[in-house]
Coordinates of C-alpha atoms and ligand atoms in Angstrom, one line a residue:
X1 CA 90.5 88.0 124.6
X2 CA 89.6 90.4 121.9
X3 CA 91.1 91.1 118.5
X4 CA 90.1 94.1 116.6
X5 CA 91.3 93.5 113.0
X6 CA 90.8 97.1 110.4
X7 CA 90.6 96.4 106.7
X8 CA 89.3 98.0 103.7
X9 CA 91.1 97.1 100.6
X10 CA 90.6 94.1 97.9
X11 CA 94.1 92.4 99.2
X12 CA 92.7 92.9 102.5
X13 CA 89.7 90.7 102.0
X14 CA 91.7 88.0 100.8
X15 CA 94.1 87.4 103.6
X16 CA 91.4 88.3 105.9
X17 CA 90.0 85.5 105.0
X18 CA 92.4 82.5 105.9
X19 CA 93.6 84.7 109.2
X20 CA 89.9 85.1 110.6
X21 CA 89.4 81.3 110.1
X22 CA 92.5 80.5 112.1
X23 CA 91.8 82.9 114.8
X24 CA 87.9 82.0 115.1
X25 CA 88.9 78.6 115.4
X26 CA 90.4 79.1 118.6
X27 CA 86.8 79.1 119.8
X28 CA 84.7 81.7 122.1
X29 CA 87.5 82.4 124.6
X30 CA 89.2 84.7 121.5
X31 CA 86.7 87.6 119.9
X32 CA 87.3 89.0 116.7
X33 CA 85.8 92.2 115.8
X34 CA 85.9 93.3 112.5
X35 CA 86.2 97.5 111.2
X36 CA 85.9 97.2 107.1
X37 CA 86.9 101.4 107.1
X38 CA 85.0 101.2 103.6
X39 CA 88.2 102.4 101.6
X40 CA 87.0 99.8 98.8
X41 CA 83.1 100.1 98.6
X42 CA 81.8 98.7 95.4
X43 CA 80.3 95.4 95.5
X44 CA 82.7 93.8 93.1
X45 CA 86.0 95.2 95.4
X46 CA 84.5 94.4 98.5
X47 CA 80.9 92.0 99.0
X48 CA 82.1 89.6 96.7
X49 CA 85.1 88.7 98.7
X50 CA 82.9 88.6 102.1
X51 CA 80.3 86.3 100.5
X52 CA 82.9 84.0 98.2
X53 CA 85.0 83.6 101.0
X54 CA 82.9 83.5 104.0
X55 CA 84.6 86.0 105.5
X56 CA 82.5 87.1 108.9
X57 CA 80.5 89.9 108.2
X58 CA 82.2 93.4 109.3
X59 CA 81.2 94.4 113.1
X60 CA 81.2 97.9 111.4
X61 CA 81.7 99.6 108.4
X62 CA 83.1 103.3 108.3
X63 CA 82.0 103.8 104.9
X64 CA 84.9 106.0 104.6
X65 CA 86.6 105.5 100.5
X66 CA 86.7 108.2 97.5
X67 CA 89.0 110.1 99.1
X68 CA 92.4 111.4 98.8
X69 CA 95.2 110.0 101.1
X70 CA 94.9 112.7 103.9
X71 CA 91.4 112.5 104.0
X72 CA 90.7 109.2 103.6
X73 CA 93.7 108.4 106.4
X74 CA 92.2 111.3 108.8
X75 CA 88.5 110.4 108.4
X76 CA 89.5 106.7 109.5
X77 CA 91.8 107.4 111.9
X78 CA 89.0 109.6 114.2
X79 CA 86.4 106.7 113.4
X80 CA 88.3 103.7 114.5
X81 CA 89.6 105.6 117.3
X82 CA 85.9 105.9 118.7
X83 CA 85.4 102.1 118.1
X84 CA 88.6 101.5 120.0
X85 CA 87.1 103.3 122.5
X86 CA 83.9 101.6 122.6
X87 CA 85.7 98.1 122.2
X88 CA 88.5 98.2 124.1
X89 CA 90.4 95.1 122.3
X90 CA 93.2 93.6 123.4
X91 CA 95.2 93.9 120.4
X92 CA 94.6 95.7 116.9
X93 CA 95.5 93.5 113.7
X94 CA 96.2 95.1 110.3
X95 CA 97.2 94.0 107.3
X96 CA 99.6 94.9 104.1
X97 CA 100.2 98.6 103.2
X98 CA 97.6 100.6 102.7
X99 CA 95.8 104.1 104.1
X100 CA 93.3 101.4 106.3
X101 CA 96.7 100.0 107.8
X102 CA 98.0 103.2 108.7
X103 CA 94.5 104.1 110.1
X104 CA 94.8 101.6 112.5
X105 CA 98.0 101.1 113.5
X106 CA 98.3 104.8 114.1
X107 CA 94.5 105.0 116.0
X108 CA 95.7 102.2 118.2
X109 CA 99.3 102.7 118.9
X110 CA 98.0 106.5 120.3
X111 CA 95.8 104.7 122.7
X112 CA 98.5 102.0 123.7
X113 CA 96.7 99.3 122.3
X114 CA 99.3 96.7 120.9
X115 CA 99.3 96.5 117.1
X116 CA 100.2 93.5 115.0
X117 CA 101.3 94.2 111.3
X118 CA 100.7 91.3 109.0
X119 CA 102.9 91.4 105.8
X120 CA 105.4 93.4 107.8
X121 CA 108.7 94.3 106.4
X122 CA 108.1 94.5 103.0
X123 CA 110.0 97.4 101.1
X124 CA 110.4 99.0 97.7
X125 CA 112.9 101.8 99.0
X126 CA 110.4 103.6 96.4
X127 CA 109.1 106.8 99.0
X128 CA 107.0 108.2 95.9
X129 CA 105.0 105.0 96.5
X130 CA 102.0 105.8 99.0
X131 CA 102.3 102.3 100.7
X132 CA 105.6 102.6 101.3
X133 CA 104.9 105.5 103.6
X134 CA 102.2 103.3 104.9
X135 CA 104.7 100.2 105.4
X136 CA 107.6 102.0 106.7
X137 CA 105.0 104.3 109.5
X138 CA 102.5 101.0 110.2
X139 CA 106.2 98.8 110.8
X140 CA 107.6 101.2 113.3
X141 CA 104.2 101.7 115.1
X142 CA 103.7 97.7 115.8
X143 CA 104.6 95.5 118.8
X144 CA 104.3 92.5 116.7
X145 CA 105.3 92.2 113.1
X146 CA 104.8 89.4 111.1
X147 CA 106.4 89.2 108.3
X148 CA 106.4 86.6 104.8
X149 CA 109.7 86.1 103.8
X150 CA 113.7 86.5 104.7
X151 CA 113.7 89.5 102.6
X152 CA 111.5 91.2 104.8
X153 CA 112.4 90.0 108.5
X154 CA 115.9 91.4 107.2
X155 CA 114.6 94.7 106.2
X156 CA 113.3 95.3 109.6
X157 CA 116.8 93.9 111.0
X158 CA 118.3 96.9 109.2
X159 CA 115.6 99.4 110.4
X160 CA 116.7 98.6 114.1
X161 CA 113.4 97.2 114.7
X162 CA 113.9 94.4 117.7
X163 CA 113.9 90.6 116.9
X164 CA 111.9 89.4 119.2
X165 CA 108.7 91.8 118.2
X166 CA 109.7 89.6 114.2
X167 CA 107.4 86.6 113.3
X168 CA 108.1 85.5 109.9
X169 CA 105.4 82.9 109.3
X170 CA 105.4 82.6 105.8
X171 CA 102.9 84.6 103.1
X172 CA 99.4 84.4 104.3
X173 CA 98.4 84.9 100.8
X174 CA 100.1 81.6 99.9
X175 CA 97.7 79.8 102.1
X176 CA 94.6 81.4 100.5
X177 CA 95.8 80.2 97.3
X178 CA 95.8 76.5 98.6
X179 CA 92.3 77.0 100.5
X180 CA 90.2 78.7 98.0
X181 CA 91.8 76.4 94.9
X182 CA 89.9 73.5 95.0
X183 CA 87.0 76.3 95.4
X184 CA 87.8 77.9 92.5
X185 CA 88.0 74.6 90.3
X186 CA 84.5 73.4 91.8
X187 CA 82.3 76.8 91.6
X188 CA 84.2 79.4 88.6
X189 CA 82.7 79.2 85.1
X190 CA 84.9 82.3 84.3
X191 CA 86.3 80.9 81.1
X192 CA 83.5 79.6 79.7
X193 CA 81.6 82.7 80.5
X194 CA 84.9 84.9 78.8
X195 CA 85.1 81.6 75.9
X196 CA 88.9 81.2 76.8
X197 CA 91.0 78.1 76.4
X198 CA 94.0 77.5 78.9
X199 CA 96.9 79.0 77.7
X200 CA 95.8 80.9 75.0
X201 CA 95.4 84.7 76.3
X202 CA 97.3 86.1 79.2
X203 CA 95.8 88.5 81.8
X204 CA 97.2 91.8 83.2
X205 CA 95.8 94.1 85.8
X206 CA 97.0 97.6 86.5
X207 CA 95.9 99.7 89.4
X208 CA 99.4 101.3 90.6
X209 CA 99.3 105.2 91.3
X210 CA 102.4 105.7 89.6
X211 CA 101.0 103.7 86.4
X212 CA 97.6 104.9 86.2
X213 CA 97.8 108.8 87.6
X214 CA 100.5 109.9 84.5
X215 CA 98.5 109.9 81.1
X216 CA 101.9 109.2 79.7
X217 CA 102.8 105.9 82.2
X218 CA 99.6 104.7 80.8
X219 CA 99.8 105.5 77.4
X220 CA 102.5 103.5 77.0
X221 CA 101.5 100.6 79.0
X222 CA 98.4 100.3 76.9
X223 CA 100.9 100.6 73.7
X224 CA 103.4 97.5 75.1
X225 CA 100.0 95.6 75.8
X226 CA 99.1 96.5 71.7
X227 CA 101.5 94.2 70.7
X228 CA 100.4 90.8 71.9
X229 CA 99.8 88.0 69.7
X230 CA 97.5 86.6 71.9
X231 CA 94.3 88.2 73.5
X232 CA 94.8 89.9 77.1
X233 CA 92.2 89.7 79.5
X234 CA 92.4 93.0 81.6
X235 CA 89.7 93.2 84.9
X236 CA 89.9 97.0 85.2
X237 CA 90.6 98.7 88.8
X238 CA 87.8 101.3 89.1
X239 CA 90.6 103.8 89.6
X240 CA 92.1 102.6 86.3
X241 CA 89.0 102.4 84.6
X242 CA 88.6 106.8 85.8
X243 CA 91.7 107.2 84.5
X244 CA 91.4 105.9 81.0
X245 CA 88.1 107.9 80.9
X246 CA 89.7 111.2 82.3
X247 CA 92.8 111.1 79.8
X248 CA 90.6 110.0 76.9
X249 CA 92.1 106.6 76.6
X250 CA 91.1 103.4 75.1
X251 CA 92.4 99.8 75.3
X252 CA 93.4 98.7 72.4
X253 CA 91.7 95.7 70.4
X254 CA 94.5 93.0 71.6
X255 CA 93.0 93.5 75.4
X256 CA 89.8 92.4 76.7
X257 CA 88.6 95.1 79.6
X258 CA 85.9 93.4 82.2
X259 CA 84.9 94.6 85.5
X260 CA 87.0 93.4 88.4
X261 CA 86.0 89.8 89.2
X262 CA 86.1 87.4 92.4
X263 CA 88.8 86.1 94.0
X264 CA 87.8 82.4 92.6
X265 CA 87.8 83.9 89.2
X266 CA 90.9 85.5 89.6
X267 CA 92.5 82.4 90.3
X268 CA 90.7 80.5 87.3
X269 CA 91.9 83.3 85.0
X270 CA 95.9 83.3 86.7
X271 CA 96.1 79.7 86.7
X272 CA 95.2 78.6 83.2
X273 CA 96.7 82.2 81.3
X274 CA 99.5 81.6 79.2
X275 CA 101.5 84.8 80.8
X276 CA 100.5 87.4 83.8
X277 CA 101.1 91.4 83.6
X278 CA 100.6 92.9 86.5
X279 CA 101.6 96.2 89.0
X280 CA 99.8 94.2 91.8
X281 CA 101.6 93.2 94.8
X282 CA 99.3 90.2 95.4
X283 CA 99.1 88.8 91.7
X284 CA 103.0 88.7 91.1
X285 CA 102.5 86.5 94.3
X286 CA 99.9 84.2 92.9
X287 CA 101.5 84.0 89.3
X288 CA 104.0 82.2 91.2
X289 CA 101.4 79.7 93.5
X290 CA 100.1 79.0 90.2
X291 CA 103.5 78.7 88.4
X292 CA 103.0 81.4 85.7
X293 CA 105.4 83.4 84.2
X294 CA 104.7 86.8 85.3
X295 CA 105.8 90.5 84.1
X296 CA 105.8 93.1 86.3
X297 CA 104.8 96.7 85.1
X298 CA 107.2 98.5 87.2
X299 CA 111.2 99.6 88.1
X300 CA 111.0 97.8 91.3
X301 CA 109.4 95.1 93.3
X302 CA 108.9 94.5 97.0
X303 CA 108.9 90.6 95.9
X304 CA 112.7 90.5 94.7
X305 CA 112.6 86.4 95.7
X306 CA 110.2 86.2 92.3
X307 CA 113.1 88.3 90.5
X308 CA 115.9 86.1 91.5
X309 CA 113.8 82.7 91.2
X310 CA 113.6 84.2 87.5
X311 CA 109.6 83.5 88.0
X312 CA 109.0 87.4 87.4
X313 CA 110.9 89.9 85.0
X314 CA 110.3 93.8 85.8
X315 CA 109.7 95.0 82.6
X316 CA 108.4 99.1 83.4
X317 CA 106.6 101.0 81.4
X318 CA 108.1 101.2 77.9
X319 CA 106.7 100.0 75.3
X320 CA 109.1 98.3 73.3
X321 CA 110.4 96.1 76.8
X322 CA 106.5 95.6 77.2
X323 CA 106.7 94.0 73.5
X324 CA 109.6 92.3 73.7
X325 CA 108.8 91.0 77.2
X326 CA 105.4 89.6 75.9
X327 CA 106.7 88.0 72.7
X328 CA 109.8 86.4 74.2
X329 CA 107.9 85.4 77.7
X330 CA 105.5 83.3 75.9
X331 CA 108.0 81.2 74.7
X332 CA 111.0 81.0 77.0
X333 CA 110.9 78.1 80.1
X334 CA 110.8 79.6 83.2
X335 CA 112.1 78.7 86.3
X336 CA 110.3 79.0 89.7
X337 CA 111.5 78.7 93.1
X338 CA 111.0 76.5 95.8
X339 CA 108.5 77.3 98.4
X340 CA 109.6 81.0 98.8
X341 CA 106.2 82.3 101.1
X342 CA 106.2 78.9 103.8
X343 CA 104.0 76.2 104.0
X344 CA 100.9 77.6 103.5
X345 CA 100.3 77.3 107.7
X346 CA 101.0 80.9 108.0
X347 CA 97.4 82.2 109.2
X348 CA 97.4 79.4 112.1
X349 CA 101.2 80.4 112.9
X350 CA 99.6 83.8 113.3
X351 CA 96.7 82.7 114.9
X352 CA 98.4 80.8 117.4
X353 CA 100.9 83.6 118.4
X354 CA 98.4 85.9 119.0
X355 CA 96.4 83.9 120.9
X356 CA 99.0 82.9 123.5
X357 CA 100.1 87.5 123.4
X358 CA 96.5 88.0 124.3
X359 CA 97.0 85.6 127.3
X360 CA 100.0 86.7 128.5
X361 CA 99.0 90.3 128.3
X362 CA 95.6 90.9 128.0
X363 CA 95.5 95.2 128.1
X364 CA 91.7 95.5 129.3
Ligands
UD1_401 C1 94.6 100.9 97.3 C2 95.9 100.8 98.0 C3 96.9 100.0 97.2 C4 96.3 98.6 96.9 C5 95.0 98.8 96.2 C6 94.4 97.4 96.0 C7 96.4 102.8 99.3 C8 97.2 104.0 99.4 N1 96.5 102.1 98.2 O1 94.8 101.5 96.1 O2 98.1 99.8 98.0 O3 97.2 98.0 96.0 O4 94.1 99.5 97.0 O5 93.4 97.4 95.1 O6 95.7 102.5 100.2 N2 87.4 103.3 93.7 C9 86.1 103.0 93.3 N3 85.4 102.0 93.9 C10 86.0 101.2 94.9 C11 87.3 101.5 95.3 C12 88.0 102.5 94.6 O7 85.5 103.7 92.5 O8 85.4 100.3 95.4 C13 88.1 104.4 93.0 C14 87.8 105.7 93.7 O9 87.8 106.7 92.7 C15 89.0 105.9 94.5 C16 90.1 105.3 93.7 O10 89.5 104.2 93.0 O11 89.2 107.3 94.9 C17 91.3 104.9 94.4 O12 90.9 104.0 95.5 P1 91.9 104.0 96.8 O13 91.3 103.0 97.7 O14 92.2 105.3 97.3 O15 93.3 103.4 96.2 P2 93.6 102.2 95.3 O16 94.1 102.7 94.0 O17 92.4 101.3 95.2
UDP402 N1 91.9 90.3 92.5 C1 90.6 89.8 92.3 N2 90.0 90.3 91.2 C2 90.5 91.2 90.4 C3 91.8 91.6 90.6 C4 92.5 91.2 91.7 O1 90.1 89.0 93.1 O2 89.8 91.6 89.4 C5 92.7 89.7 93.7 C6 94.0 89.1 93.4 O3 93.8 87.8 93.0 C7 94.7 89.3 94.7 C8 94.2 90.6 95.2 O4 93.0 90.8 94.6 O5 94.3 88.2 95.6 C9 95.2 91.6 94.9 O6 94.7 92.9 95.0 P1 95.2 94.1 94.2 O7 95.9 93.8 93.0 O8 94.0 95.0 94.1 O9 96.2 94.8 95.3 P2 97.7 94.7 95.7 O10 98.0 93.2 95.9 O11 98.5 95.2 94.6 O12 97.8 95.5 96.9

């Protein structure tokens, strides 16, 4: 039986990680070979992940990133196709939303190779979004789609997609969270290194399209973030970090810009800030693992259980909500929900569902 998982993204890496465990523990009767496409290249988006997490090393890597959508998605999609050729796998597993995931699903479903989606379902019903292009095409290309919560296994429902191709396992990111913590605890020295003491800064990241491609989202981002009374630590995105350089602008003195840092660090820095600000998908997530309050820098989120839980506010761009968000959210008791992403078994779930597809239908 052979897998052939495509990633090439920072989210990627993480849930990667807990999945190719679960599936490799199956033993040698299941293969998994691993395409990193190279969409996310520099060391500190990509190695540090493979190396923190012991994540298998890539079987290849396409080296393909930099590039706009079209020609990032194209480039991938006639590379993986050859290595589908050459590997003929059984099934093709991709994960989340972005250009890699469409690479793949689309590469394999044109050669009939069954596609599994993990993180299937999700919406924003935002089509300006790139990944929601990505979510929508990669959902309607798979034979098996497993997806995190009720919200999403009821999107599909109302996209006609069949229920019996519909896993929901729970958030496989929600099982990272509880494998790498102890980790995290044991090996980051990330607030030493920063001199931070728990609960007394809050950390925001910002790497949306729609947030970091209009000089005047940004601008005003930066201006909300102006306002805190307590120092933000901001790990910039290398796309945001182009940005700010190409409209000629500056964080201001309140936050704290370092280069993007490892997944244990990230969780050293989530779990002891005072408040998260975030466009991410995955850190809304994991402000709620750790049971911070979160803000989220957009209209809309694909994780509306965090809304109603009232364990995330979206507070856009303007600058005044940004201010009024950060000076009230500091203060206020939040509330979080109870286990909203499963039971932190979803990568075995997965595991174990594909392994017993691959047996009942191997394809080569
Ligand atoms: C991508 C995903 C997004 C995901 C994000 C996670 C798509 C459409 N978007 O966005 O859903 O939330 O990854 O972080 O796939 N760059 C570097 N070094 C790197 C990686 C990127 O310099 O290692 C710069 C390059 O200028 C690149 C730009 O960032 O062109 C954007 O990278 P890209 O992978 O296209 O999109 P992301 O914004 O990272
Ligand atoms: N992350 C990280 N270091 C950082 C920023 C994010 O390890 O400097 C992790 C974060 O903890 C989460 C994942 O990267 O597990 C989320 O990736 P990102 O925000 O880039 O993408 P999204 O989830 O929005 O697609």
């Amino acid at each position: 039986m052979k897998i052939l998982t495509v990633l090439g993204a920072r989210p990627q890496f993480v849930k990667a990680a807990v999945v190719s465990r679960a599936l490799r523990a199956n033993g040698p009767a299941l293969v998994e070979i691993l395409v990193h496409t190279g969409q996310h290249y520099d060391a500190d988006m990509s190695r540090v992940f493979f190396d923190e997490l012991t994540i298998p090393h890539p079987d290849y890597n396409l080296g393909i990133g930099g590039g706009t959508h079209g020609r990032n998605t194209g480039r991938m999609l006639e590379r993986i196709e050859a290595v589908l050729i050459a590997e003929r796998p059984d099934w093709v597993l991709v994960y989340g939303d972005t250009d890699s995931t469409l690479a793949g699903a689309l590469a394999a479903v044109k050669l009939q190779i069954p596609v599994a989606h993990i993180e299937a379902g999700l919406r924003s019903f935002n089509r300006r979004m790139p990944e929601e292009i990505n979510r929508v095409l990669t959902d309607h290309a798979a034979d098996l789609l497993f997806t995190p919560t009720n919200t999403a296994t009821r999107n599909l429902a109302d996209e006609g997609i069949e229920e019996d191709k519909v896993r929901q396992t729970g958030d496989v990111m929600y099982d990272a969270a509880l494998y790498y913590g102890a980790r995290a605890k044991r090996c980051s020295r990330i607030l030493e290194l920063l001199g931070l003491a728990p609960r007394r800064y809050l950390l925001a990241t910002v790497h949306r399209t729609e947030n970091t491609d209009d000089p005047v989202r940004l601008r005003r981002i930066l201006a909300g973030l102006a306002t805190s009374g307590l120092p933000i630590i901001l790990p910039l995105h290398p796309r945001t970090r182009k940005r700010l350089a190409a409209f000629g602008l500056e964080p201001p003195p309140t936050v704290r810009s370092v280069e993007p840092v490892g997944y244990l660090d990230m969780m050293m820095l989530e779990k002891n800030s005072a408040l998260i600000v975030t466009d991410s998908g995955g850190v809304q997530k994991e402000a709620y693992f750790h049971q911070v309050p979160c803000l989220t820098l957009r209209e809309e989120t694909e994780w509306v259980e965090l809304v109603r839980a009232g364990a995330n506010r979206l507070v856009g761009t303007d600058p005044e909500m940004i201010a009024n968000e950060l000076e009230k959210g500091v203060r206020d008791d939040w509330t979080f929900g109870m286990d909203l992403y499963g039971n932190g078994d979803a990568a075995k779930r997965i595991s174990d569902i594909l392994s017993r597809e691959c047996t009942a239908s191997p394809v080569s």
